[in-house]
Amino acid sequence: MNISKMKTQRALRSITVALVAATLGADAQGAEESRTELSPQALQEIAQVEAEIDRIEAQAIERLAAPPNNEVQQIELLGKLMLYDKQLSVNRNEACAFCHTPETGFTGPVSELNRTTGSYPGSVRTRFSNRKPQSHAYAPLSPVLHYNPGQGDLVGGNFWDMRATGRRLGNPAAEQAEGPPTNPVEMGLPDIACAVYRASQRPYRALFESVWGRQAFAVAWPHDVEQVCDRPGPPPAGAPMPVHLGSLDRGRAGATFDQMAQSIAGYEASAEVTPFTSKFDAVLAGKAQFTKLEQAGYDLFRGKAQCNACHRDGGPGEDPLFTDFTASNIGTPANPRLPYYAENRRDALGYIANPAGSSFVDRGVGNFLTEGHLLSQPSAVDQRWVKLAPGNQARVQVPTLRNVDKRPYPTFVKAYMHNGYFTSLKSVVHFYNTRDVLPRCQSHDVGESTTCWPAPESTDNMNTSRVGRLGLSDAEEDAIVSFMQTLTDGFMPVN
């Protein structure tokens, strides 16, 4: 049996044990949770992803024997090591990369989850997020969140709801990296100090101290830190920082957590993750030519279909990032496949992820501005923006289209939009084209996504000027899809 297959089988066994343990724990404590049963296919894919994460981490650890002598590259290496480090999750079973792998353009890597649940389970495997994973490629190029009064828009930040503003660290991607570690439905640690403590025990500690200083892990850890950090978040009521540290040690841990996040953002900005190597880039450089179909799609993208109004292909002084970093509500239907709707009962640890249950409506940026029920909130709300909340209800950030079709094999299913409702680019384009033309139907209707559409999850601030009735033919829809496929990185070699 080869080593790769052995790792996959070990990972599969560990996932099965974790799921069984979570189920037995819930039953033993009388919890009333609704659990999503993952299919054998999903479990097999998850095991393969985890084995690949282990392989990439092992290669990165080998580089510590002779680390780069350039500080920028050292920071990138640190960021990569932390992104692929499962030890930074509460149950030591989920790296950041579990939701962001290279083969999919650094978004969800499990085809069966993309097809079924849309969102991904966290370190506590019975807890699922309310949204699909965004790509973190090109995310560091987002500007710090700001209000543009001329166009009446908030611009920038990271996360679907822009809540990683970047105004504290000057980098939205760094503040985004601080969200998942203590998100109860993601990596699940109860305290940011736990991430620092776990990092202090990892092979990259010496390199981290070389880059950021010996004070980084010079923390007097309490005797019960292991037990505290092994208990999934959220922290107990009345104890928001359950790792009991003195004020100086708490400040040191906070600074180190920021440096961990800045290292991750440094890796995400590197040519390994954000490379500009698509066919589109080659065409811009005069090294390739579009096919007739791709050129027709690009012309439609910039013209009749109006895609370029939000998914900008660049301009004077702009990189072609295929987003304008604003937020919009395109009227996406709710995704009934999200397990989050059933997370309205206490789990084995007494946590309720979704108090609203089946009536949950994703309020997007508006929810962030009003400090609603957020699973993680790494950035503080600027109180001067609260008045903008009504105009931002249900709006989510316009994602980059770079790598929108990147997949490891042709039949791999990707999920699209904030809730993963769409599972093909063709259906996305068809929705933009026909949302307001085709009749309404219920979810799972036989004609859904072809001859009818379910109602929008929310009609608040719905975009009616560039979405809904574009008048595109079926062939024109296909041409636009063909053009978007030219945005996949890897066409040109990375220098």
CSV table of C-alpha atoms in Angstrom, one decimal:
chain,number,residue,atom,x,y,z
A,1,MET,CA,0.0,0.0,0.0
A,2,ASN,CA,1.5,3.4,-0.9
A,3,ILE,CA,2.0,6.1,1.7
A,4,SER,CA,-0.6,8.5,0.2
A,5,LYS,CA,-3.3,5.8,0.4
A,6,MET,CA,-2.3,5.0,4.0
A,7,LYS,CA,-2.6,8.6,4.9
A,8,THR,CA,-6.0,8.8,3.3
A,9,GLN,CA,-7.3,5.7,5.2
A,10,ARG,CA,-5.9,7.1,8.5
A,11,ALA,CA,-7.6,10.4,7.9
A,12,LEU,CA,-10.9,8.6,7.0
A,13,ARG,CA,-10.7,6.6,10.2
A,14,SER,CA,-10.1,9.8,12.3
A,15,ILE,CA,-13.0,11.6,10.7
A,16,THR,CA,-15.3,8.6,11.4
A,17,VAL,CA,-14.2,8.4,15.0
A,18,ALA,CA,-14.7,12.2,15.4
A,19,LEU,CA,-18.2,12.1,14.0
A,20,VAL,CA,-19.1,9.1,16.2
A,21,ALA,CA,-17.7,10.7,19.3
A,22,ALA,CA,-19.6,13.9,18.6
A,23,THR,CA,-22.8,11.9,18.1
A,24,LEU,CA,-22.3,9.8,21.3
A,25,GLY,CA,-21.3,12.9,23.3
A,26,ALA,CA,-24.5,14.7,22.2
A,27,ASP,CA,-26.6,11.6,23.1
A,28,ALA,CA,-24.9,11.2,26.5
A,29,GLN,CA,-25.6,14.8,27.5
A,30,GLY,CA,-29.2,14.8,26.3
A,31,ALA,CA,-28.5,17.3,23.6
A,32,GLU,CA,-31.3,18.0,21.1
A,33,GLU,CA,-29.2,18.8,18.1
A,34,SER,CA,-30.0,18.0,14.5
A,35,ARG,CA,-26.9,16.4,12.9
A,36,THR,CA,-25.9,16.4,9.3
A,37,GLU,CA,-24.9,12.9,8.3
A,38,LEU,CA,-22.0,13.1,5.8
A,39,SER,CA,-22.2,10.5,3.0
A,40,PRO,CA,-19.4,7.9,2.5
A,41,GLN,CA,-18.4,9.9,-0.6
A,42,ALA,CA,-18.1,13.1,1.3
A,43,LEU,CA,-16.1,11.3,4.0
A,44,GLN,CA,-13.8,9.8,1.4
A,45,GLU,CA,-13.1,13.2,-0.2
A,46,ILE,CA,-12.5,14.8,3.2
A,47,ALA,CA,-10.0,12.2,4.0
A,48,GLN,CA,-8.2,12.8,0.7
A,49,VAL,CA,-8.2,16.5,1.3
A,50,GLU,CA,-6.8,16.1,4.8
A,51,ALA,CA,-4.0,13.7,3.5
A,52,GLU,CA,-3.1,16.3,0.9
A,53,ILE,CA,-3.0,19.0,3.6
A,54,ASP,CA,-0.6,16.8,5.6
A,55,ARG,CA,1.6,16.3,2.6
A,56,ILE,CA,1.9,20.0,1.8
A,57,GLU,CA,2.5,20.8,5.5
A,58,ALA,CA,5.3,18.2,5.6
A,59,GLN,CA,7.0,19.8,2.6
A,60,ALA,CA,6.8,23.2,4.2
A,61,ILE,CA,8.2,21.9,7.4
A,62,GLU,CA,11.2,20.5,5.5
A,63,ARG,CA,12.0,24.0,4.3
A,64,LEU,CA,12.6,25.0,8.0
A,65,ALA,CA,15.9,23.2,7.8
A,66,ALA,CA,17.2,25.9,5.4
A,67,PRO,CA,14.7,28.8,5.5
A,68,PRO,CA,14.9,31.6,3.1
A,69,ASN,CA,17.3,34.4,4.0
A,70,ASN,CA,14.9,37.0,2.8
A,71,GLU,CA,12.5,38.3,5.5
A,72,VAL,CA,9.5,38.6,3.1
A,73,GLN,CA,9.9,35.0,2.1
A,74,GLN,CA,10.3,34.0,5.7
A,75,ILE,CA,7.0,35.6,6.5
A,76,GLU,CA,5.4,33.8,3.5
A,77,LEU,CA,6.7,30.5,4.7
A,78,LEU,CA,5.4,31.1,8.2
A,79,GLY,CA,2.0,32.0,6.7
A,80,LYS,CA,1.9,28.8,4.7
A,81,LEU,CA,2.9,26.7,7.7
A,82,MET,CA,0.1,28.1,9.7
A,83,LEU,CA,-2.5,27.8,7.0
A,84,TYR,CA,-1.8,24.1,6.7
A,85,ASP,CA,-1.5,23.5,10.5
A,86,LYS,CA,-4.4,21.4,11.9
A,87,GLN,CA,-3.1,21.9,15.4
A,88,LEU,CA,-4.4,25.4,15.4
A,89,SER,CA,-8.0,24.1,15.6
A,90,VAL,CA,-9.6,23.1,18.9
A,91,ASN,CA,-9.7,19.3,18.1
A,92,ARG,CA,-6.4,19.5,16.2
A,93,ASN,CA,-8.2,18.2,13.0
A,94,GLU,CA,-8.8,21.2,10.8
A,95,ALA,CA,-6.4,23.5,9.1
A,96,CYS,CA,-7.4,26.8,7.4
A,97,ALA,CA,-6.6,24.9,4.2
A,98,PHE,CA,-9.5,22.5,4.8
A,99,CYS,CA,-11.7,25.2,3.1
A,100,HIS,CA,-9.0,26.7,0.9
A,101,THR,CA,-6.9,24.5,-1.4
A,102,PRO,CA,-4.8,25.4,-4.5
A,103,GLU,CA,-6.6,22.9,-6.7
A,104,THR,CA,-9.9,24.9,-6.4
A,105,GLY,CA,-8.4,28.4,-6.5
A,106,PHE,CA,-8.2,28.4,-2.7
A,107,THR,CA,-11.9,27.8,-1.9
A,108,GLY,CA,-13.9,24.7,-1.0
A,109,PRO,CA,-12.0,21.5,-2.0
A,110,VAL,CA,-14.7,18.9,-1.4
A,111,SER,CA,-16.9,18.3,-4.5
A,112,GLU,CA,-19.6,16.4,-2.6
A,113,LEU,CA,-19.9,19.1,0.1
A,114,ASN,CA,-20.1,21.8,-2.6
A,115,ARG,CA,-22.9,19.7,-4.3
A,116,THR,CA,-24.8,19.0,-1.1
A,117,THR,CA,-24.3,21.0,2.0
A,118,GLY,CA,-22.7,24.1,0.4
A,119,SER,CA,-20.9,25.0,3.6
A,120,TYR,CA,-18.2,23.1,5.4
A,121,PRO,CA,-18.0,21.4,8.9
A,122,GLY,CA,-15.7,22.9,11.5
A,123,SER,CA,-13.3,21.3,13.9
A,124,VAL,CA,-16.4,20.2,15.8
A,125,ARG,CA,-17.6,18.2,12.8
A,126,THR,CA,-21.3,18.5,13.7
A,127,ARG,CA,-21.1,22.3,13.3
A,128,PHE,CA,-21.4,23.9,9.9
A,129,SER,CA,-20.9,27.4,8.8
A,130,ASN,CA,-23.7,29.6,7.4
A,131,ARG,CA,-21.8,30.5,4.2
A,132,LYS,CA,-19.6,28.8,1.6
A,133,PRO,CA,-15.8,29.4,1.8
A,134,GLN,CA,-14.5,32.4,-0.1
A,135,SER,CA,-11.3,32.2,-2.1
A,136,HIS,CA,-8.4,33.8,-0.2
A,137,ALA,CA,-6.4,34.2,-3.4
A,138,TYR,CA,-6.2,37.9,-4.3
A,139,ALA,CA,-7.9,38.7,-1.0
A,140,PRO,CA,-4.9,40.7,0.3
A,141,LEU,CA,-5.4,43.1,-2.6
A,142,SER,CA,-8.7,44.3,-1.3
A,143,PRO,CA,-8.5,47.9,0.1
A,144,VAL,CA,-9.2,48.8,3.7
A,145,LEU,CA,-12.9,49.1,4.1
A,146,HIS,CA,-14.0,52.7,3.5
A,147,TYR,CA,-17.1,54.6,2.5
A,148,ASN,CA,-17.2,56.3,-0.9
A,149,PRO,CA,-19.8,59.0,-0.7
A,150,GLY,CA,-19.6,59.7,-4.4
A,151,GLN,CA,-20.9,56.3,-5.4
A,152,GLY,CA,-22.7,55.7,-2.1
A,153,ASP,CA,-20.9,52.4,-1.4
A,154,LEU,CA,-18.8,50.8,1.2
A,155,VAL,CA,-15.7,49.5,-0.6
A,156,GLY,CA,-13.1,46.9,0.5
A,157,GLY,CA,-12.7,44.6,3.4
A,158,ASN,CA,-12.7,40.8,3.5
A,159,PHE,CA,-15.4,38.2,4.2
A,160,TRP,CA,-18.8,38.1,2.4
A,161,ASP,CA,-20.1,40.7,4.9
A,162,MET,CA,-16.9,42.9,4.8
A,163,ARG,CA,-16.5,42.4,8.6
A,164,ALA,CA,-12.7,42.1,8.3
A,165,THR,CA,-12.3,45.8,7.6
A,166,GLY,CA,-8.5,46.0,7.8
A,167,ARG,CA,-8.7,49.3,9.7
A,168,ARG,CA,-6.9,48.1,12.7
A,169,LEU,CA,-4.0,46.2,11.1
A,170,GLY,CA,-4.1,48.1,7.7
A,171,ASN,CA,-4.7,44.7,6.0
A,172,PRO,CA,-8.2,43.2,5.5
A,173,ALA,CA,-6.7,39.7,4.7
A,174,ALA,CA,-4.8,39.7,8.1
A,175,GLU,CA,-8.0,40.6,10.0
A,176,GLN,CA,-9.8,37.9,8.0
A,177,ALA,CA,-7.3,35.4,9.2
A,178,GLU,CA,-8.2,36.2,12.7
A,179,GLY,CA,-11.8,35.2,12.3
A,180,PRO,CA,-11.8,31.4,11.8
A,181,PRO,CA,-9.6,30.3,14.8
A,182,THR,CA,-12.2,31.3,17.4
A,183,ASN,CA,-15.3,30.9,15.2
A,184,PRO,CA,-17.3,28.1,17.0
A,185,VAL,CA,-18.4,26.6,13.7
A,186,GLU,CA,-14.9,26.7,12.1
A,187,MET,CA,-11.6,26.1,14.0
A,188,GLY,CA,-13.4,26.5,17.3
A,189,LEU,CA,-10.8,27.7,19.8
A,190,PRO,CA,-12.3,29.4,22.8
A,191,ASP,CA,-9.6,32.2,23.0
A,192,ILE,CA,-7.1,33.8,20.6
A,193,ALA,CA,-4.5,33.0,23.3
A,194,CYS,CA,-5.0,29.3,22.4
A,195,ALA,CA,-3.9,29.9,18.9
A,196,VAL,CA,-0.7,31.5,20.2
A,197,TYR,CA,-0.1,28.7,22.7
A,198,ARG,CA,-0.6,26.0,20.1
A,199,ALA,CA,1.8,27.9,17.7
A,200,SER,CA,4.4,28.1,20.4
A,201,GLN,CA,4.6,24.3,20.4
A,202,ARG,CA,5.0,24.0,16.6
A,203,PRO,CA,8.2,23.4,14.5
A,204,TYR,CA,8.0,26.9,13.1
A,205,ARG,CA,8.4,28.6,16.5
A,206,ALA,CA,12.1,29.4,16.0
A,207,LEU,CA,11.5,31.0,12.6
A,208,PHE,CA,8.6,33.0,14.0
A,209,GLU,CA,10.8,34.3,16.8
A,210,SER,CA,13.5,35.1,14.4
A,211,VAL,CA,11.1,37.2,12.3
A,212,TRP,CA,8.9,38.8,14.9
A,213,GLY,CA,11.1,38.7,18.0
A,214,ARG,CA,11.8,36.5,21.0
A,215,GLN,CA,9.0,38.1,23.0
A,216,ALA,CA,6.4,36.6,20.7
A,217,PHE,CA,5.9,33.4,22.9
A,218,ALA,CA,7.4,34.7,26.1
A,219,VAL,CA,4.1,34.2,27.9
A,220,ALA,CA,3.5,32.8,31.4
A,221,TRP,CA,0.9,30.2,30.5
A,222,PRO,CA,-1.5,29.1,33.2
A,223,HIS,CA,-1.3,25.4,34.4
A,224,ASP,CA,-4.7,24.6,32.9
A,225,VAL,CA,-4.1,26.1,29.4
A,226,GLU,CA,-4.2,22.7,27.7
A,227,GLN,CA,-7.6,21.9,29.2
A,228,VAL,CA,-9.0,25.3,28.5
A,229,CYS,CA,-7.9,25.2,24.9
A,230,ASP,CA,-9.2,21.7,24.3
A,231,ARG,CA,-12.7,22.8,25.1
A,232,PRO,CA,-14.5,24.1,21.9
A,233,GLY,CA,-15.7,27.7,21.9
A,234,PRO,CA,-17.6,29.9,22.3
A,235,PRO,CA,-16.1,30.7,25.8
A,236,PRO,CA,-18.3,30.4,28.8
A,237,ALA,CA,-20.7,33.3,29.6
A,238,GLY,CA,-19.0,35.9,31.7
A,239,ALA,CA,-15.5,34.6,30.7
A,240,PRO,CA,-14.8,35.9,27.2
A,241,MET,CA,-11.0,35.2,27.6
A,242,PRO,CA,-11.0,31.8,29.4
A,243,VAL,CA,-7.2,31.6,29.3
A,244,HIS,CA,-6.3,33.5,32.4
A,245,LEU,CA,-3.3,35.8,31.6
A,246,GLY,CA,-2.0,38.8,33.3
A,247,SER,CA,-2.3,42.1,31.5
A,248,LEU,CA,1.2,42.1,30.0
A,249,ASP,CA,0.9,38.5,28.9
A,250,ARG,CA,-2.5,39.1,27.4
A,251,GLY,CA,-1.1,42.1,25.4
A,252,ARG,CA,1.8,40.0,24.3
A,253,ALA,CA,-0.5,37.2,23.1
A,254,GLY,CA,-2.7,39.7,21.3
A,255,ALA,CA,0.3,41.1,19.5
A,256,THR,CA,1.6,37.7,18.5
A,257,PHE,CA,-1.9,36.7,17.2
A,258,ASP,CA,-1.8,39.8,15.0
A,259,GLN,CA,1.7,38.8,13.7
A,260,MET,CA,0.4,35.3,13.0
A,261,ALA,CA,-2.4,36.8,10.9
A,262,GLN,CA,0.0,39.2,9.1
A,263,SER,CA,2.2,36.2,8.2
A,264,ILE,CA,-0.9,34.4,6.7
A,265,ALA,CA,-1.8,37.5,4.8
A,266,GLY,CA,1.8,37.7,3.5
A,267,TYR,CA,1.6,34.2,2.2
A,268,GLU,CA,-1.8,34.8,0.6
A,269,ALA,CA,-0.3,37.8,-1.2
A,270,SER,CA,2.6,35.8,-2.5
A,271,ALA,CA,3.0,34.6,-6.1
A,272,GLU,CA,2.1,31.1,-4.9
A,273,VAL,CA,-1.5,32.1,-4.1
A,274,THR,CA,-2.0,35.4,-6.0
A,275,PRO,CA,0.0,34.8,-9.2
A,276,PHE,CA,-1.8,36.5,-12.2
A,277,THR,CA,-1.0,33.6,-14.4
A,278,SER,CA,-4.4,33.0,-16.2
A,279,LYS,CA,-4.9,32.9,-20.0
A,280,PHE,CA,-6.5,36.3,-19.6
A,281,ASP,CA,-3.2,37.6,-18.2
A,282,ALA,CA,-1.3,35.9,-21.1
A,283,VAL,CA,-3.6,37.7,-23.6
A,284,LEU,CA,-3.0,41.0,-21.9
A,285,ALA,CA,0.7,40.3,-22.2
A,286,GLY,CA,0.5,39.5,-25.8
A,287,LYS,CA,1.5,35.9,-25.2
A,288,ALA,CA,-1.8,34.2,-26.2
A,289,GLN,CA,-5.0,34.8,-28.0
A,290,PHE,CA,-8.7,34.2,-27.1
A,291,THR,CA,-10.6,31.7,-29.1
A,292,LYS,CA,-13.6,33.2,-31.0
A,293,LEU,CA,-16.0,31.9,-28.3
A,294,GLU,CA,-13.9,33.4,-25.5
A,295,GLN,CA,-13.6,36.8,-27.3
A,296,ALA,CA,-17.4,36.8,-27.9
A,297,GLY,CA,-17.8,36.1,-24.2
A,298,TYR,CA,-15.5,38.9,-23.2
A,299,ASP,CA,-17.3,41.3,-25.4
A,300,LEU,CA,-20.6,40.4,-23.8
A,301,PHE,CA,-19.0,40.5,-20.4
A,302,ARG,CA,-18.0,44.1,-21.0
A,303,GLY,CA,-21.1,45.0,-22.9
A,304,LYS,CA,-24.6,43.5,-23.1
A,305,ALA,CA,-24.3,41.4,-19.9
A,306,GLN,CA,-22.9,44.4,-17.9
A,307,CYS,CA,-20.7,42.0,-15.8
A,308,ASN,CA,-17.8,44.5,-16.0
A,309,ALA,CA,-19.7,47.1,-14.0
A,310,CYS,CA,-19.0,45.2,-10.8
A,311,HIS,CA,-16.5,42.5,-11.8
A,312,ARG,CA,-14.0,45.0,-13.2
A,313,ASP,CA,-11.3,43.9,-15.6
A,314,GLY,CA,-9.1,46.8,-14.6
A,315,GLY,CA,-8.5,50.4,-15.7
A,316,PRO,CA,-5.8,53.0,-15.4
A,317,GLY,CA,-3.7,52.1,-12.5
A,318,GLU,CA,-5.9,49.0,-11.6
A,319,ASP,CA,-5.0,45.4,-11.6
A,320,PRO,CA,-7.7,43.3,-13.4
A,321,LEU,CA,-9.1,41.8,-10.2
A,322,PHE,CA,-12.6,41.2,-11.5
A,323,THR,CA,-14.3,42.8,-8.5
A,324,ASP,CA,-14.9,46.4,-7.5
A,325,PHE,CA,-14.9,45.4,-3.8
A,326,THR,CA,-18.4,46.8,-3.2
A,327,ALA,CA,-21.4,44.7,-2.0
A,328,SER,CA,-24.6,43.8,-3.8
A,329,ASN,CA,-27.7,41.7,-3.4
A,330,ILE,CA,-28.4,39.9,-6.6
A,331,GLY,CA,-31.5,38.2,-5.3
A,332,THR,CA,-29.9,34.8,-4.7
A,333,PRO,CA,-32.4,32.2,-3.4
A,334,ALA,CA,-31.9,30.7,0.0
A,335,ASN,CA,-29.9,27.5,-0.1
A,336,PRO,CA,-32.1,24.9,1.7
A,337,ARG,CA,-29.1,22.4,1.7
A,338,LEU,CA,-27.3,24.5,4.3
A,339,PRO,CA,-27.0,22.4,7.6
A,340,TYR,CA,-27.0,25.7,9.4
A,341,TYR,CA,-30.8,26.0,9.2
A,342,ALA,CA,-30.9,22.9,11.6
A,343,GLU,CA,-28.4,24.3,14.1
A,344,ASN,CA,-31.1,25.8,16.3
A,345,ARG,CA,-30.8,23.3,19.1
A,346,ARG,CA,-28.1,22.9,21.7
A,347,ASP,CA,-25.3,20.7,20.8
A,348,ALA,CA,-23.3,18.5,23.1
A,349,LEU,CA,-21.6,21.6,24.6
A,350,GLY,CA,-24.8,23.6,24.9
A,351,TYR,CA,-24.0,25.8,21.8
A,352,ILE,CA,-26.7,27.1,19.5
A,353,ALA,CA,-25.1,28.3,16.2
A,354,ASN,CA,-28.4,29.5,14.7
A,355,PRO,CA,-31.1,30.7,17.1
A,356,ALA,CA,-33.3,31.7,14.1
A,357,GLY,CA,-33.4,28.1,12.8
A,358,SER,CA,-35.3,27.7,9.5
A,359,SER,CA,-36.3,31.4,9.5
A,360,PHE,CA,-32.7,32.5,9.2
A,361,VAL,CA,-32.1,35.2,6.6
A,362,ASP,CA,-28.5,36.2,5.8
A,363,ARG,CA,-28.5,40.0,6.2
A,364,GLY,CA,-24.9,40.4,4.9
A,365,VAL,CA,-23.2,43.7,5.4
A,366,GLY,CA,-26.2,45.2,7.1
A,367,ASN,CA,-25.9,42.5,9.8
A,368,PHE,CA,-22.2,43.3,10.4
A,369,LEU,CA,-23.0,47.1,10.7
A,370,THR,CA,-25.7,46.5,13.3
A,371,GLU,CA,-23.6,44.0,15.2
A,372,GLY,CA,-26.1,41.2,14.7
A,373,HIS,CA,-25.5,37.5,15.4
A,374,LEU,CA,-22.1,37.1,13.9
A,375,LEU,CA,-20.2,33.8,14.2
A,376,SER,CA,-16.9,35.8,14.3
A,377,GLN,CA,-16.2,39.5,14.3
A,378,PRO,CA,-12.5,40.3,14.1
A,379,SER,CA,-12.9,44.0,13.3
A,380,ALA,CA,-14.8,46.6,15.3
A,381,VAL,CA,-17.7,48.5,13.7
A,382,ASP,CA,-17.1,52.1,12.9
A,383,GLN,CA,-20.1,53.7,14.6
A,384,ARG,CA,-20.2,56.4,11.9
A,385,TRP,CA,-21.3,53.6,9.5
A,386,VAL,CA,-24.2,52.3,11.5
A,387,LYS,CA,-26.5,54.7,9.6
A,388,LEU,CA,-25.5,52.8,6.4
A,389,ALA,CA,-27.0,49.5,7.7
A,390,PRO,CA,-30.5,49.9,6.1
A,391,GLY,CA,-28.9,50.4,2.7
A,392,ASN,CA,-26.7,47.4,3.1
A,393,GLN,CA,-29.1,44.8,4.4
A,394,ALA,CA,-28.7,41.5,2.4
A,395,ARG,CA,-25.8,42.9,0.4
A,396,VAL,CA,-22.7,40.7,0.2
A,397,GLN,CA,-19.3,41.5,-1.2
A,398,VAL,CA,-18.8,41.2,-5.0
A,399,PRO,CA,-16.3,38.3,-5.3
A,400,THR,CA,-13.4,38.2,-7.6
A,401,LEU,CA,-14.0,36.0,-10.7
A,402,ARG,CA,-10.4,34.9,-10.8
A,403,ASN,CA,-10.2,31.1,-10.6
A,404,VAL,CA,-14.0,31.0,-10.6
A,405,ASP,CA,-13.8,27.8,-12.7
A,406,LYS,CA,-10.6,26.3,-11.3
A,407,ARG,CA,-11.1,22.7,-10.3
A,408,PRO,CA,-9.0,19.6,-10.0
A,409,TYR,CA,-10.9,17.5,-12.6
A,410,PRO,CA,-13.7,18.3,-15.0
A,411,THR,CA,-16.6,16.8,-13.1
A,412,PHE,CA,-15.6,18.4,-9.8
A,413,VAL,CA,-18.5,20.5,-8.5
A,414,LYS,CA,-17.9,24.0,-7.3
A,415,ALA,CA,-20.4,26.1,-5.2
A,416,TYR,CA,-21.1,29.7,-6.0
A,417,MET,CA,-22.5,32.8,-4.2
A,418,HIS,CA,-22.3,33.4,-0.5
A,419,ASN,CA,-24.6,30.5,0.4
A,420,GLY,CA,-23.4,28.0,-2.3
A,421,TYR,CA,-26.9,27.9,-3.9
A,422,PHE,CA,-25.5,27.6,-7.5
A,423,THR,CA,-23.3,24.6,-8.5
A,424,SER,CA,-22.4,25.6,-12.0
A,425,LEU,CA,-21.2,28.7,-13.8
A,426,LYS,CA,-23.9,28.2,-16.5
A,427,SER,CA,-26.7,28.4,-13.8
A,428,VAL,CA,-25.1,31.6,-12.4
A,429,VAL,CA,-25.1,33.3,-15.8
A,430,HIS,CA,-28.6,32.0,-16.5
A,431,PHE,CA,-29.8,33.5,-13.2
A,432,TYR,CA,-28.3,36.9,-13.9
A,433,ASN,CA,-30.0,36.7,-17.3
A,434,THR,CA,-33.4,35.5,-16.4
A,435,ARG,CA,-34.1,36.1,-12.7
A,436,ASP,CA,-37.0,38.6,-13.4
A,437,VAL,CA,-38.1,36.8,-16.6
A,438,LEU,CA,-38.8,33.3,-15.5
A,439,PRO,CA,-41.7,32.4,-13.1
A,440,ARG,CA,-41.2,31.7,-9.5
A,441,CYS,CA,-41.2,28.1,-8.2
A,442,GLN,CA,-40.4,26.3,-5.0
A,443,SER,CA,-37.0,24.8,-4.2
A,444,HIS,CA,-36.5,21.4,-5.7
A,445,ASP,CA,-39.1,22.1,-8.4
A,446,VAL,CA,-38.4,20.0,-11.6
A,447,GLY,CA,-37.7,23.2,-13.6
A,448,GLU,CA,-35.6,25.0,-10.9
A,449,SER,CA,-32.6,26.8,-12.4
A,450,THR,CA,-33.7,26.2,-16.0
A,451,THR,CA,-37.3,27.3,-16.5
A,452,CYS,CA,-38.1,28.9,-13.1
A,453,TRP,CA,-36.4,30.3,-10.0
A,454,PRO,CA,-37.2,30.3,-6.3
A,455,ALA,CA,-37.8,33.7,-4.7
A,456,PRO,CA,-34.8,35.7,-3.5
A,457,GLU,CA,-33.7,35.0,0.1
A,458,SER,CA,-34.2,38.7,0.6
A,459,THR,CA,-35.4,41.5,-1.7
A,460,ASP,CA,-33.8,44.3,0.5
A,461,ASN,CA,-31.6,46.5,-1.7
A,462,MET,CA,-31.9,44.0,-4.5
A,463,ASN,CA,-29.9,44.9,-7.7
A,464,THR,CA,-32.4,45.5,-10.4
A,465,SER,CA,-30.3,47.6,-12.8
A,466,ARG,CA,-27.8,45.0,-13.9
A,467,VAL,CA,-29.4,41.7,-13.0
A,468,GLY,CA,-32.7,40.0,-14.0
A,469,ARG,CA,-33.5,40.5,-17.6
A,470,LEU,CA,-30.3,40.8,-19.7
A,471,GLY,CA,-31.8,39.4,-22.9
A,472,LEU,CA,-29.0,36.9,-23.5
A,473,SER,CA,-29.4,33.9,-25.7
A,474,ASP,CA,-28.4,30.4,-24.6
A,475,ALA,CA,-25.3,30.6,-26.8
A,476,GLU,CA,-24.4,34.0,-25.4
A,477,GLU,CA,-24.6,32.6,-21.8
A,478,ASP,CA,-22.2,29.8,-22.9
A,479,ALA,CA,-19.8,32.4,-24.4
A,480,ILE,CA,-19.6,34.3,-21.1
A,481,VAL,CA,-18.9,31.0,-19.3
A,482,SER,CA,-16.1,30.3,-21.8
A,483,PHE,CA,-14.6,33.7,-21.1
A,484,MET,CA,-14.7,33.2,-17.3
A,485,GLN,CA,-12.8,30.0,-17.8
A,486,THR,CA,-9.9,32.0,-19.1
A,487,LEU,CA,-9.5,33.5,-15.6
A,488,THR,CA,-8.0,30.2,-14.2
A,489,ASP,CA,-4.4,30.6,-12.9
A,490,GLY,CA,-1.7,28.2,-14.1
A,491,PHE,CA,-1.9,29.0,-17.8
A,492,MET,CA,1.5,30.7,-17.5
A,493,PRO,CA,4.4,29.5,-15.3
A,494,VAL,CA,5.0,31.4,-12.1
A,495,ASN,CA,8.4,33.3,-12.1
